CSV table of C-alpha atoms and ligand atoms in Angstrom, one decimal:
chain,number,residue,atom,x,y,z
V,256,MET,CA,0.0,0.0,0.0
V,257,SER,CA,1.5,3.3,-1.1
V,258,ALA,CA,1.4,6.2,1.3
V,259,LYS,CA,-0.5,9.3,0.2
V,260,PRO,CA,2.0,12.0,-0.7
V,261,ALA,CA,2.0,14.7,1.9
V,262,ARG,CA,0.2,17.8,0.6
V,263,ARG,CA,2.9,20.3,-0.3
V,264,VAL,CA,2.4,23.5,1.7
V,265,LYS,CA,3.4,26.4,-0.6
V,266,ALA,CA,5.0,29.4,1.0
V,267,ASN,CA,2.6,32.3,1.1
V,268,PRO,CA,3.6,34.3,-2.0
V,269,LEU,CA,1.8,37.4,-0.7
V,270,ARG,CA,3.5,40.4,0.9
V,271,ASP,CA,2.5,42.7,3.7
V,272,LEU,CA,0.4,45.6,2.7
V,273,PRO,CA,0.9,48.4,5.2
V,274,LEU,CA,-2.4,49.3,6.8
V,275,ALA,CA,-1.7,53.0,6.0
V,276,LYS,CA,-1.9,52.1,2.3
V,277,VAL,CA,-5.2,50.2,2.4
V,278,TYR,CA,-7.3,53.2,1.4
V,279,GLN,CA,-5.3,53.6,-1.8
V,280,THR,CA,-6.5,50.1,-2.9
V,281,ILE,CA,-10.2,50.3,-2.1
V,282,GLU,CA,-11.0,54.0,-2.7
V,283,PRO,CA,-14.3,53.5,-4.5
V,284,GLY,CA,-15.8,56.5,-6.3
V,285,PRO,CA,-14.8,59.4,-8.4
V,286,VAL,CA,-13.2,62.4,-6.9
V,287,VAL,CA,-16.1,64.9,-6.4
V,288,LEU,CA,-16.5,68.4,-5.3
V,289,LEU,CA,-18.5,69.3,-2.3
V,290,ALA,CA,-19.9,72.8,-2.4
V,291,THR,CA,-21.4,74.6,0.6
V,292,ALA,CA,-22.6,78.1,1.3
V,293,GLU,CA,-22.8,79.7,4.7
V,294,GLY,CA,-24.0,83.2,5.2
V,295,GLY,CA,-24.0,83.8,1.4
V,296,ARG,CA,-20.3,82.7,1.1
V,297,ALA,CA,-19.9,79.8,-1.2
V,298,ASN,CA,-17.0,77.3,-0.9
V,299,VAL,CA,-15.9,74.1,-2.5
V,300,MET,CA,-13.7,71.2,-1.5
V,301,ALA,CA,-12.4,68.0,-3.1
V,302,MET,CA,-13.7,64.7,-1.7
V,303,SER,CA,-13.0,61.1,-2.6
V,304,TRP,CA,-14.2,59.2,0.5
V,305,HIS,CA,-17.8,58.7,-0.2
V,306,MET,CA,-20.2,55.8,-1.1
V,307,MET,CA,-23.8,55.1,-2.1
V,308,VAL,CA,-26.0,53.9,0.8
V,309,ASP,CA,-29.4,53.6,-0.9
V,310,PHE,CA,-31.0,53.7,-4.3
V,311,GLU,CA,-34.1,56.0,-3.9
V,312,PRO,CA,-34.2,58.5,-2.5
V,313,PRO,CA,-30.4,58.3,-3.1
V,314,LEU,CA,-28.4,58.4,0.1
V,315,ILE,CA,-24.7,59.1,0.1
V,316,ALA,CA,-22.3,58.6,2.9
V,317,CYS,CA,-19.2,60.9,3.0
V,318,ILE,CA,-16.3,61.8,5.2
V,319,VAL,CA,-15.7,65.5,5.7
V,320,SER,CA,-12.8,66.1,8.1
V,321,GLU,CA,-13.4,68.5,11.0
V,322,GLY,CA,-10.4,70.4,9.9
V,323,ASP,CA,-12.0,71.4,6.6
V,324,TYR,CA,-13.5,74.8,6.4
V,325,SER,CA,-16.5,73.1,4.6
V,326,PHE,CA,-17.2,71.0,7.8
V,327,ALA,CA,-18.6,74.0,9.7
V,328,ALA,CA,-20.7,75.1,6.8
V,329,LEU,CA,-22.1,71.6,6.3
V,330,CYS,CA,-22.9,71.3,10.0
V,331,ALA,CA,-24.5,74.8,10.1
V,332,THR,CA,-26.6,74.7,6.9
V,333,ARG,CA,-27.1,70.9,6.7
V,334,GLU,CA,-27.0,71.4,2.9
V,335,CYS,CA,-24.5,70.9,0.1
V,336,VAL,CA,-24.0,70.1,-3.5
V,337,ILE,CA,-22.0,67.2,-4.7
V,338,ALA,CA,-20.6,68.0,-8.1
V,339,ILE,CA,-18.8,65.4,-10.3
V,340,PRO,CA,-16.0,66.7,-12.4
V,341,ALA,CA,-14.5,65.1,-15.5
V,342,VAL,CA,-10.8,64.5,-16.1
V,343,GLU,CA,-10.5,67.7,-18.2
V,344,ILE,CA,-10.6,69.7,-15.0
V,345,ALA,CA,-8.6,67.4,-12.9
V,346,GLU,CA,-5.9,69.9,-12.2
V,347,THR,CA,-8.4,72.4,-10.9
V,348,VAL,CA,-9.9,69.7,-8.7
V,349,VAL,CA,-6.6,69.1,-7.1
V,350,LYS,CA,-6.0,72.8,-6.6
V,351,ILE,CA,-9.4,73.0,-4.9
V,352,GLY,CA,-8.3,70.1,-2.6
V,353,ASN,CA,-5.0,71.7,-1.9
V,354,SER,CA,-6.5,75.0,-0.7
V,355,SER,CA,-9.0,76.2,1.9
V,356,GLY,CA,-12.0,78.5,1.8
V,357,ARG,CA,-10.6,79.8,5.0
V,358,ASP,CA,-8.0,81.6,2.9
V,359,ILE,CA,-9.4,82.2,-0.5
V,360,ASP,CA,-12.6,82.4,-2.5
V,361,LYS,CA,-12.1,79.2,-4.5
V,362,PHE,CA,-14.9,79.8,-7.0
V,363,ALA,CA,-13.2,83.1,-8.0
V,364,ALA,CA,-9.6,81.8,-7.7
V,365,PHE,CA,-10.3,78.8,-9.9
V,366,ASP,CA,-12.7,80.4,-12.3
V,367,LEU,CA,-15.6,78.1,-11.4
V,368,THR,CA,-19.2,79.0,-12.5
V,369,LYS,CA,-21.7,79.2,-9.7
V,370,ILE,CA,-25.2,78.2,-10.8
V,371,LYS,CA,-28.2,78.7,-8.4
V,372,ALA,CA,-29.5,75.4,-7.1
V,373,LYS,CA,-33.2,74.7,-6.7
V,374,ARG,CA,-33.5,73.1,-3.3
V,375,VAL,CA,-30.3,74.1,-1.4
V,376,SER,CA,-28.4,77.3,-0.7
V,377,ALA,CA,-25.0,75.8,-2.0
V,378,PRO,CA,-24.3,76.5,-5.6
V,379,LEU,CA,-24.1,74.0,-8.5
V,380,VAL,CA,-20.7,73.9,-10.2
V,381,GLY,CA,-21.2,74.7,-13.8
V,382,GLU,CA,-18.1,72.9,-15.0
V,383,CYS,CA,-19.2,69.5,-13.6
V,384,PHE,CA,-21.2,67.0,-15.6
V,385,VAL,CA,-23.4,66.0,-12.7
V,386,ASN,CA,-24.6,68.1,-9.7
V,387,LEU,CA,-26.5,66.6,-6.8
V,388,GLU,CA,-28.3,68.9,-4.4
V,389,CYS,CA,-28.2,67.3,-1.0
V,390,LYS,CA,-29.6,67.7,2.5
V,391,VAL,CA,-27.9,66.2,5.5
V,392,LYS,CA,-30.0,63.3,6.7
V,393,ASP,CA,-28.1,61.7,9.5
V,394,THR,CA,-25.2,63.1,11.6
V,395,THR,CA,-25.1,60.2,14.1
V,396,LEU,CA,-21.5,59.3,13.1
V,397,VAL,CA,-20.2,62.8,12.5
V,398,ASP,CA,-18.5,63.2,15.9
V,399,LYS,CA,-16.9,59.8,15.7
V,400,TYR,CA,-15.9,59.5,12.1
V,401,GLY,CA,-16.8,62.8,10.3
V,402,LEU,CA,-19.3,60.7,8.4
V,403,PHE,CA,-22.4,62.5,7.0
V,404,ILE,CA,-25.3,60.7,5.4
V,405,LEU,CA,-26.7,63.0,2.6
V,406,GLU,CA,-30.0,62.7,0.8
V,407,VAL,CA,-30.0,63.8,-2.8
V,408,VAL,CA,-33.1,65.9,-3.3
V,409,LYS,CA,-32.5,67.1,-6.8
V,410,ALA,CA,-30.0,66.0,-9.5
V,411,TRP,CA,-28.7,67.7,-12.6
V,412,GLN,CA,-26.7,66.5,-15.6
V,413,ASP,CA,-24.9,68.4,-18.4
V,414,PRO,CA,-26.1,67.0,-21.7
V,415,LYS,CA,-22.9,68.4,-23.3
V,416,GLN,CA,-20.8,66.1,-21.2
V,417,ARG,CA,-22.4,62.7,-22.0
V,418,HIS,CA,-19.2,60.7,-22.1
V,419,ALA,CA,-17.4,62.4,-19.2
V,420,ARG,CA,-14.6,60.3,-17.7
V,421,THR,CA,-14.1,60.6,-13.9
V,422,ILE,CA,-10.9,60.6,-11.9
V,423,HIS,CA,-10.2,58.3,-9.0
V,424,HIS,CA,-7.7,59.0,-6.3
V,425,HIS,CA,-5.1,56.4,-5.4
V,426,GLY,CA,-3.3,58.6,-2.9
V,427,TYR,CA,-0.4,61.1,-3.1
V,428,GLY,CA,-1.4,62.7,-6.3
V,429,ARG,CA,-1.9,59.5,-8.3
V,430,PHE,CA,-5.2,59.3,-10.1
V,431,VAL,CA,-6.8,56.6,-12.3
V,432,VAL,CA,-9.0,57.9,-15.1
V,433,ASP,CA,-12.3,56.1,-15.9
V,434,GLY,CA,-11.7,54.0,-18.9
V,435,GLU,CA,-13.2,51.4,-21.2
V,436,ARG,CA,-16.9,50.5,-20.7
V,437,ILE,CA,-18.0,46.9,-20.9
V,438,THR,CA,-21.6,45.5,-20.5
V,439,LEU,CA,-22.1,42.1,-18.7
V,440,LYS,CA,-25.2,40.3,-17.5
V,441,SER,CA,-25.5,41.3,-13.9
V,442,ARG,CA,-28.4,40.7,-11.6
V,443,MET,CA,-27.5,43.8,-9.6
V,444,ARG,CA,-29.4,46.8,-10.9
R,228,FMN,C1,-8.1,64.1,-4.4
R,228,FMN,C2,-8.5,64.7,-3.0
R,228,FMN,C3,-9.5,64.0,-2.3
R,228,FMN,C4,-9.9,64.4,-1.0
R,228,FMN,N1,-10.8,63.7,-0.3
R,228,FMN,C5,-11.2,64.2,0.9
R,228,FMN,C6,-12.3,63.6,1.6
R,228,FMN,O1,-12.8,62.6,1.1
R,228,FMN,N2,-12.6,64.1,2.8
R,228,FMN,C7,-12.0,65.2,3.3
R,228,FMN,O2,-12.4,65.6,4.4
R,228,FMN,N3,-11.1,65.9,2.6
R,228,FMN,C8,-10.7,65.4,1.4
R,228,FMN,N4,-9.7,66.1,0.7
R,228,FMN,C9,-9.1,67.2,1.3
R,228,FMN,C10,-9.9,68.5,1.2
R,228,FMN,O3,-10.4,68.6,-0.2
R,228,FMN,C11,-9.0,69.7,1.5
R,228,FMN,O4,-8.7,69.6,2.9
R,228,FMN,C12,-9.7,71.0,1.2
R,228,FMN,O5,-8.7,71.9,1.2
R,228,FMN,C13,-10.7,71.4,2.2
R,228,FMN,O6,-11.2,72.7,1.8
R,228,FMN,P1,-12.0,73.7,2.8
R,228,FMN,O7,-11.0,74.0,3.9
R,228,FMN,O8,-12.2,74.9,1.9
R,228,FMN,O9,-13.2,73.0,3.2
R,228,FMN,C14,-9.3,65.6,-0.5
R,228,FMN,C15,-8.3,66.3,-1.3
R,228,FMN,C16,-7.9,65.8,-2.5
R,228,FMN,C17,-6.9,66.6,-3.3
């Protein structure tokens, strides 16, 4: 009777991924702009930490750091606009994310077009291909994580930017641009 060959245990071929780099691998959505307006003063920041939470009404979770000037405006007004920029204005998006409304008027400094929104005081950003007017729905996790749940109450799209390609942040100034589209049979709507 021949003995069963022992199962060869292969050495783990994987390598450590530093915990500090995890966010660079799983960052989900496009970099967006978050516009606010407090006391008639409009501001805008860049944001990549966000996710969909529900279909309809659309709910979006997002992380806005307490250190951002936008944080106070979002807490005070409980309203904002999430505007989605295409790759063509990526450099402006980064400049928006590298500066603070505390120091400058970013709409003026970066030549952004303010368009009056319908349901919120924050402006739409004319250069973006989608604009979502949002009301803060849930602040339960703001103190702990800076996590706001936003409800989209009105949405706009720019018909001239039908094939807009988004940018996705992989950390430290590296971005991936939305690419080829494929269609597969998926049960997920
Ligand atoms: C690509 C990119 C993504 C960013 N994502 C976020 C984010 O998800 N949450 C956040 O609080 N700050 C984020 N920031 C940083 C803010 O945009 C930045 O602190 C900004 O200057 C805040 O503006 P404010 O002080 O006018 O509110 C990001 C910056 C960049 C460049």
